[in-house]
């Protein structure tokens, strides 16, 4: 029985890296790099050519982040917040923070969806 | 006037005795050398074995794999069962070796479900050698050199067996050759040596870190696919690889064992090229590095990115002990798990020298393994 594959994607600095996660018939997870000299990647290419794209699933992408992460990204650094309290008082600080909290209500949860397969993979089956 | 001449004493009896001192055929060969290079070549000094783990002493993945029906690295490092339509097999590292030779382990293949060997099937034990490591062979040039393979072998099924080679050539078919040997007695270790002629067929693999040549020890081969008339020389036709090969897959419990495998340049075999354990292990790790953990220990210290991009992700890093041949595949092994349990674990982003583990949140993790054994692996086999 051929392996099941999933594209895995992560952002490191300005670069997006992809790897392939294979689930073998024994249930083992293999993290396979996209490297033509890697024998597991060679097997992945062979399985896609032999069995089609149905054995591969696209990468999970977070289309909307949770309110926790969204607020974290927008809050000013702690030093700036303390500075604001010192100079403008706690009410001014509370007003600014409330704006962020209202912008991202607690009802906002992270949403993941599956992205389309990469072009190079689709080209593999059409060539 | 008289002239006195002196000369060193000459003992004719001593000189006659020297003529009786045996020099031997090899001594004569060396004496006839015209250059230092020729003498060196005749002595066959230096690193000789092109194979890794020929004494079957390293088994990072574990000592046994059962239920093998396809290509599998099942026990000893670098040695792979090359298997298609040939029944079911168990591959093991076994503490059995020829007596008084210094060897302690062998690779054993045992048939657990028989096969009549139709449908183009075959089973062999193979090792692939990187192109960068066989340059001395000069394969594909007019100066190509012969190869000699020596090994100890044992089976319950005496008969004709084959050793074969496939040499990769960029842009064209591999050149290949198969030469037979005979196992004379059942269940007795026998020493075999086979010399293969030089492979002058044009071309070689120009990708230095991919396969240059692979050696196969056949255990069974479909005769309609591999049983054509024997050539005994290199060609592009694999159908003459194993004419008359014994079918070891014919019955369950048939076994075949091998150790002390040496593949060297030249027409003659030499004594086994013993390397230290750590040297052999290091050579193996270019292709597969197992991570062993002691009972109750943890591996990897994660940290959270608070600066740069992206922030708020957990990271861990593992630097390999040996640079890898190619970017390796990461896998958890045995009963190892990421802790805290119930989380999805970390994704691996390896290069040939290091591996970054990362997950897209601030959950700090480590790797736990209660059994004190192999818990993860980086695989860059050919």
Coordinates of N, CA and C in Angstrom, one line a residue, chain A residues 8-14 17-19 21 28-33 35 37-40 72-73, chain B residues 207 209-210 309-310 325-333 346-350 356 358 360 379 381:
Chain A
X8 N 3.9 20.1 4.0 CA 4.0 20.8 5.3 C 4.8 22.1 5.0
X9 N 4.3 23.2 5.5 CA 4.8 24.5 5.1 C 5.1 25.3 6.4
X10 N 6.2 26.0 6.4 CA 6.5 26.8 7.5 C 7.3 28.1 7.1
X11 N 7.1 29.1 7.8 CA 7.8 30.4 7.5 C 9.0 30.5 8.4
X12 N 10.2 30.6 7.8 CA 11.4 30.8 8.6 C 12.1 32.1 8.0
X13 N 12.0 33.2 8.8 CA 12.5 34.5 8.3 C 11.6 34.9 7.1
X14 N 12.3 35.3 6.1 CA 11.5 35.7 4.9 C 11.2 34.6 4.0
X17 N 9.4 27.5 3.8 CA 10.0 26.2 3.5 C 8.9 25.1 3.4
X18 N 9.0 24.2 2.5 CA 8.1 23.1 2.4 C 8.8 21.8 2.6
X19 N 8.2 20.9 3.3 CA 8.6 19.5 3.4 C 7.4 18.6 3.1
X21 N 5.3 15.3 4.6 CA 5.2 14.3 5.7 C 4.5 13.1 5.1
X28 N 4.0 5.0 10.6 CA 5.2 5.8 10.9 C 5.2 7.1 10.1
X29 N 5.6 8.2 10.8 CA 5.6 9.5 10.1 C 7.0 9.9 9.6
X30 N 7.2 10.1 8.4 CA 8.5 10.5 7.8 C 8.5 12.0 7.4
X31 N 9.4 12.8 7.9 CA 9.5 14.2 7.5 C 10.5 14.2 6.3
X32 N 10.0 14.3 5.1 CA 10.9 14.2 3.9 C 11.2 15.6 3.3
X33 N 12.5 15.8 3.2 CA 12.9 17.1 2.5 C 12.7 17.1 1.0
X35 N 14.4 17.2 -1.8 CA 15.8 17.1 -2.3 C 15.8 15.9 -3.2
X37 N 18.0 14.1 -4.3 CA 18.9 13.0 -3.9 C 18.4 12.2 -2.7
X38 N 17.3 12.7 -2.1 CA 16.8 11.9 -0.9 C 16.0 10.8 -1.5
X39 N 16.2 9.5 -1.0 CA 15.6 8.4 -1.6 C 14.1 8.3 -1.2
X40 N 13.7 8.9 -0.1 CA 12.3 9.0 0.3 C 11.5 10.0 -0.6
X72 N -1.8 39.8 20.4 CA -0.3 39.8 20.8 C 0.5 40.6 19.8
X73 N 0.1 40.4 18.5 CA 0.9 41.1 17.4 C 0.7 42.6 17.4
Chain B
X207 N 27.0 12.8 -10.9 CA 26.5 13.4 -9.6 C 27.2 12.6 -8.5
X209 N 27.4 12.6 -5.3 CA 26.8 12.1 -4.0 C 25.6 11.2 -4.3
X210 N 25.5 10.7 -5.5 CA 24.5 9.7 -5.8 C 25.2 8.4 -6.1
X309 N 11.4 37.0 12.3 CA 10.2 36.6 11.7 C 10.2 35.1 11.4
X310 N 9.2 34.3 11.7 CA 8.0 34.8 12.5 C 8.4 34.7 14.0
X325 N 25.0 12.7 3.4 CA 25.2 12.6 1.9 C 24.2 13.6 1.2
X326 N 23.0 13.6 1.6 CA 22.0 14.4 1.0 C 21.1 14.9 2.2
X327 N 20.1 15.8 1.9 CA 19.2 16.2 3.0 C 18.5 15.0 3.5
X328 N 18.5 14.7 4.8 CA 17.9 13.4 5.3 C 16.5 13.5 5.6
X329 N 15.8 12.4 5.7 CA 14.5 12.3 6.2 C 14.5 12.1 7.7
X330 N 13.7 12.8 8.4 CA 13.6 12.7 9.9 C 12.4 11.8 10.2
X331 N 12.6 10.9 11.2 CA 11.5 10.1 11.6 C 11.7 9.7 13.1
X332 N 10.5 9.8 13.9 CA 10.6 9.2 15.2 C 10.7 7.7 15.1
X333 N 11.4 7.1 16.1 CA 11.5 5.6 16.0 C 11.1 5.0 17.3
X346 N 6.8 18.4 16.5 CA 7.5 19.4 15.8 C 7.8 19.0 14.4
X347 N 7.8 19.9 13.5 CA 8.1 19.6 12.1 C 9.6 19.8 11.9
X348 N 10.2 18.9 11.1 CA 11.7 18.9 10.9 C 12.0 19.7 9.6
X349 N 13.0 20.5 9.6 CA 13.5 21.2 8.4 C 15.0 21.0 8.4
X350 N 15.4 19.9 7.8 CA 16.8 19.5 7.8 C 17.6 20.1 6.7
X356 N 16.6 21.9 11.9 CA 15.8 22.8 12.7 C 14.4 22.1 12.9
X358 N 10.6 22.9 14.3 CA 9.8 24.1 14.6 C 8.3 23.8 14.7
X360 N 4.4 26.0 15.0 CA 3.9 27.4 14.9 C 3.1 27.9 16.1
X379 N 17.7 9.8 7.8 CA 18.0 8.8 6.8 C 18.4 9.5 5.5
X381 N 20.1 7.5 3.0 CA 20.6 6.4 2.3 C 20.5 6.6 0.8

